[in-house]
Amino acid sequence: MHPYAIVTEASCDLSPERFASLQVLVVPVPLSINGKQYKGVSLEQFYTQLRAKAVIKTATPSPEDFIHVAKPALQKGQDVLYAGLSTTLSGTFQSGRIAMEELKQRYPERQIISIDTLCGAMGQALLVEMAAKARADGKSLQETADLIEANKTRVSHYFTLDQLEYLSRSGRLPSFQARLGDILNIKPILKLDALGHFQISTKVRTYNKAINRLYEKVIEKAVELKNQVVYISHADVRAAAEGLADKIRLAGAREVVVTMLGPAIASHFGIGGIGVAFLSNTR
């Protein structure tokens, strides 16, 4: 048994099998699909509903959801490192922090550290994998927490999407701009800034050019690509994601991990969304 548990949310884009192999504890993200509430919906079910144009809304896990996941580790004598979704993307981290403070009161003999990763999706996955590796290498809870704090603002995230209507649905883009952008085949390149906010980095014409721009960002900003694991997440467009991954591998990346975007991001991006995350000097 590890001396400490690592806790994160399902917004971290790793598969259930990968979470299990890393021995990372996962808090499910509640979903509403056409008004019906769910927890722990499979990605296959989610994307079937997304393609069917279902009305999908994500919700914030409750503090009790976090307590339910973390408490058994504390009961077994483990400490806890909670690496949460950026506060600027969701209220999830606030809920998780409330839970961790409650658990500190219940288990004062245990050490519990909460980190706002300022990341999401594949960027959050990068940091969680980093934490799991540090733990496997024998680093203490505090050493691992310090490592994540030191690297979280070095994680660059870039995204593009194929259908602007989803940004309009979520209130992130006026509907007339979304319609015009789709007519003109304009694809935004979005990034997360140093505080974890979405920003438009640039805009290009056509989806293929947008994906190529993601590749260019990796080449331009990644530090020592040959030593890096680059993370790609996609919204049910595996062929496009694998094509991007192949180019990054040919450019010399040590490893490229391809996963599917979870509901927390994909419900706002729609089918065709793709994101890439990697370590850079600054975002």
XYZ file of C-alpha atoms in Angstrom:
283
model
C 0.000 0.000 0.000
C 1.257 3.475 -0.882
C 1.841 5.870 2.049
C -0.548 8.353 0.455
C -3.486 8.269 -1.937
C -3.880 10.515 -4.977
C -7.403 11.819 -5.573
C -8.681 13.616 -8.662
C -11.925 14.012 -10.632
C -13.199 12.250 -13.733
C -12.595 15.552 -15.578
C -9.003 14.286 -15.751
C -8.951 12.573 -19.145
C -7.575 9.144 -18.321
C -9.358 5.861 -18.901
C -10.732 3.819 -15.989
C -8.065 1.225 -16.769
C -5.309 3.843 -16.568
C -6.631 5.230 -13.282
C -6.619 1.688 -11.910
C -3.069 0.943 -13.051
C -1.842 4.216 -11.526
C -3.842 3.516 -8.342
C -5.444 6.959 -8.486
C -8.827 7.513 -6.808
C -11.454 9.200 -8.978
C -14.466 11.323 -8.031
C -17.230 11.011 -10.668
C -18.638 14.149 -12.287
C -22.466 14.287 -12.248
C -24.227 14.728 -15.582
C -27.692 15.750 -16.658
C -28.794 14.277 -20.013
C -32.149 15.554 -21.251
C -33.000 16.407 -17.664
C -32.121 13.000 -16.189
C -29.335 12.878 -13.589
C -26.415 10.462 -13.906
C -23.147 9.657 -12.170
C -20.395 7.669 -13.793
C -21.812 7.526 -17.344
C -19.494 5.625 -19.701
C -17.833 7.589 -22.489
C -19.642 5.423 -25.041
C -23.017 6.371 -23.552
C -22.024 10.022 -23.297
C -20.893 10.328 -26.915
C -23.956 8.484 -28.188
C -26.077 11.147 -26.496
C -23.815 13.987 -27.669
C -24.104 12.849 -31.299
C -27.880 12.653 -30.851
C -27.872 16.357 -29.853
C -29.084 15.604 -26.343
C -29.134 18.469 -23.856
C -26.142 17.685 -21.653
C -25.105 19.630 -18.572
C -22.323 18.885 -16.126
C -22.696 19.515 -12.412
C -20.303 19.931 -9.524
C -19.614 16.879 -7.358
C -20.729 17.439 -3.781
C -18.288 17.462 -0.845
C -19.850 14.139 0.151
C -18.817 12.685 -3.217
C -15.200 13.554 -2.410
C -15.466 12.271 1.147
C -16.897 8.980 -0.121
C -13.830 8.482 -2.348
C -11.088 9.734 -0.007
C -12.273 8.482 3.399
C -11.423 4.782 2.891
C -7.782 5.716 2.198
C -7.616 7.720 5.411
C -9.224 4.889 7.340
C -6.462 2.590 6.074
C -3.813 4.979 7.388
C -2.919 6.735 4.132
C -2.434 10.465 3.702
C -4.123 12.194 0.737
C -3.009 14.383 -2.154
C -5.973 15.934 -3.974
C -5.139 17.360 -7.425
C -8.261 19.127 -8.649
C -9.727 20.671 -11.779
C -8.944 24.376 -12.198
C -11.162 26.644 -10.098
C -11.588 28.923 -13.114
C -13.247 26.126 -15.106
C -15.608 24.771 -12.467
C -16.685 24.925 -8.850
C -15.434 21.358 -8.457
C -12.195 22.263 -6.676
C -14.046 24.363 -4.123
C -16.274 21.389 -3.364
C -13.243 19.133 -3.092
C -11.411 21.545 -0.819
C -14.421 21.745 1.519
C -14.399 17.952 1.676
C -10.666 17.811 2.406
C -11.006 20.369 5.203
C -13.807 18.289 6.707
C -11.632 15.176 6.499
C -8.768 17.002 8.223
C -11.097 17.541 11.170
C -12.121 13.889 11.214
C -8.578 12.556 10.778
C -6.228 15.092 12.422
C -3.404 12.550 12.507
C -3.340 12.351 8.711
C -1.810 14.816 6.248
C -4.104 16.064 3.466
C -2.911 18.443 0.739
C -5.211 20.057 -1.850
C -3.831 21.517 -5.089
C -5.726 23.631 -7.608
C -3.935 22.376 -10.719
C -5.104 25.315 -12.887
C -5.493 22.574 -15.491
C -8.228 20.468 -17.003
C -8.732 17.458 -19.249
C -5.433 16.195 -20.695
C -3.416 18.816 -18.780
C -4.858 17.560 -15.521
C -4.027 14.035 -16.708
C -0.407 15.068 -17.272
C -0.069 16.312 -13.692
C -1.856 13.321 -12.179
C 0.461 10.955 -14.052
C 3.418 13.045 -12.856
C 2.198 12.707 -9.278
C 1.683 8.954 -9.614
C 5.193 8.514 -11.030
C 6.710 10.606 -8.240
C 4.912 8.461 -5.671
C 6.100 5.266 -7.372
C 9.654 6.649 -7.310
C 9.427 7.019 -3.546
C 8.823 10.752 -3.227
C 6.992 11.852 -0.099
C 3.576 13.480 -0.096
C 5.113 16.926 0.367
C 7.750 16.338 -2.327
C 5.079 15.256 -4.791
C 2.856 18.213 -3.910
C 5.808 20.577 -4.393
C 6.538 18.978 -7.779
C 2.956 19.532 -8.958
C 2.911 23.123 -7.673
C 6.199 23.837 -9.467
C 4.970 22.467 -12.794
C 1.270 23.312 -12.966
C 1.713 26.683 -14.701
C 4.147 25.070 -17.143
C 1.416 22.831 -18.557
C 0.313 24.305 -21.880
C -3.179 23.403 -23.121
C -4.377 24.071 -26.678
C -7.766 23.047 -28.060
C -9.741 23.350 -31.237
C -13.272 22.336 -32.135
C -15.250 21.595 -35.250
C -18.660 23.045 -34.343
C -18.967 26.465 -32.745
C -22.620 25.866 -31.842
C -21.506 24.057 -28.687
C -19.649 27.129 -27.429
C -22.825 29.081 -28.104
C -24.958 26.583 -26.169
C -22.699 26.887 -23.131
C -22.811 30.684 -23.247
C -19.124 31.050 -24.150
C -19.853 32.540 -27.595
C -22.797 34.626 -28.894
C -25.037 32.556 -31.152
C -24.698 34.875 -34.156
C -20.889 34.623 -33.964
C -21.131 30.847 -33.773
C -23.400 30.678 -36.830
C -21.168 33.031 -38.812
C -18.042 31.140 -37.800
C -19.527 27.831 -38.914
C -20.617 29.336 -42.240
C -17.103 30.708 -42.846
C -15.468 27.486 -41.592
C -13.550 29.386 -38.913
C -11.966 27.263 -36.201
C -10.675 28.894 -33.005
C -7.514 27.771 -31.263
C -8.216 28.019 -27.547
C -5.711 27.898 -24.714
C -5.709 27.978 -20.930
C -3.878 30.992 -19.540
C -1.689 31.022 -16.423
C -4.782 31.255 -14.194
C -6.649 28.482 -15.995
C -9.044 30.669 -18.006
C -9.983 29.797 -21.580
C -8.691 32.329 -24.112
C -8.767 32.445 -27.894
C -5.156 32.143 -29.028
C -5.864 32.531 -32.740
C -8.335 31.544 -35.464
C -7.798 29.620 -38.693
C -9.889 28.461 -41.621
C -10.690 24.732 -41.839
C -10.503 21.955 -39.296
C -7.361 20.394 -40.770
C -5.470 23.668 -40.455
C -6.643 23.972 -36.865
C -5.276 20.535 -36.003
C -2.013 21.423 -37.718
C -1.846 24.568 -35.591
C -2.020 22.365 -32.478
C 1.001 20.492 -33.819
C 2.822 23.765 -34.443
C 2.166 24.870 -30.851
C 3.759 21.675 -29.546
C 6.845 22.180 -31.733
C 7.055 25.867 -30.826
C 6.596 25.641 -27.057
C 7.414 22.156 -25.741
C 10.579 21.981 -23.641
C 12.897 19.099 -24.611
C 10.228 17.291 -26.615
C 12.383 14.159 -26.791
C 11.958 13.753 -23.019
C 8.258 14.569 -22.902
C 5.008 12.680 -22.734
C 2.475 14.678 -24.766
C -1.242 14.192 -24.062
C -3.967 14.427 -26.703
C -7.681 14.241 -25.876
C -10.410 14.077 -28.495
C -14.193 14.225 -28.667
C -14.888 11.011 -30.586
C -12.571 11.744 -33.539
C -9.867 9.161 -32.939
C -8.533 9.158 -36.517
C -7.810 12.894 -36.373
C -6.262 12.544 -32.907
C -4.061 9.632 -33.975
C -2.957 11.574 -37.052
C -1.853 14.438 -34.807
C -0.172 11.969 -32.454
C 1.789 10.390 -35.309
C 3.170 13.780 -36.349
C 4.233 14.585 -32.789
C 5.910 11.183 -32.469
C 7.808 11.784 -35.713
C 8.919 15.144 -34.307
C 10.671 13.238 -31.528
C 8.335 13.121 -28.522
C 9.257 10.366 -26.081
C 5.623 9.278 -25.863
C 2.196 10.489 -26.964
C -0.879 9.434 -24.990
C -4.240 9.646 -26.782
C -7.401 9.686 -24.669
C -11.011 10.764 -25.093
C -12.264 14.089 -23.784
C -14.535 13.595 -20.830
C -17.966 15.200 -20.460
C -16.656 18.194 -18.482
C -14.993 19.624 -21.609
C -16.609 17.680 -24.470
C -20.112 18.848 -23.559
C -18.936 22.414 -24.306
C -16.838 21.544 -27.387
C -18.997 18.967 -29.158
C -17.962 16.180 -31.509
C -14.644 17.023 -33.159
C -13.024 18.794 -30.239
C -9.316 18.012 -29.847
C -6.839 19.206 -27.245
C -3.124 18.795 -26.597
C -1.154 19.296 -23.377
C 2.587 19.345 -22.756
C 5.238 21.004 -20.592
C 6.552 24.401 -21.676
C 8.513 27.172 -19.969
C 5.346 29.235 -19.546
C 1.790 29.037 -20.831
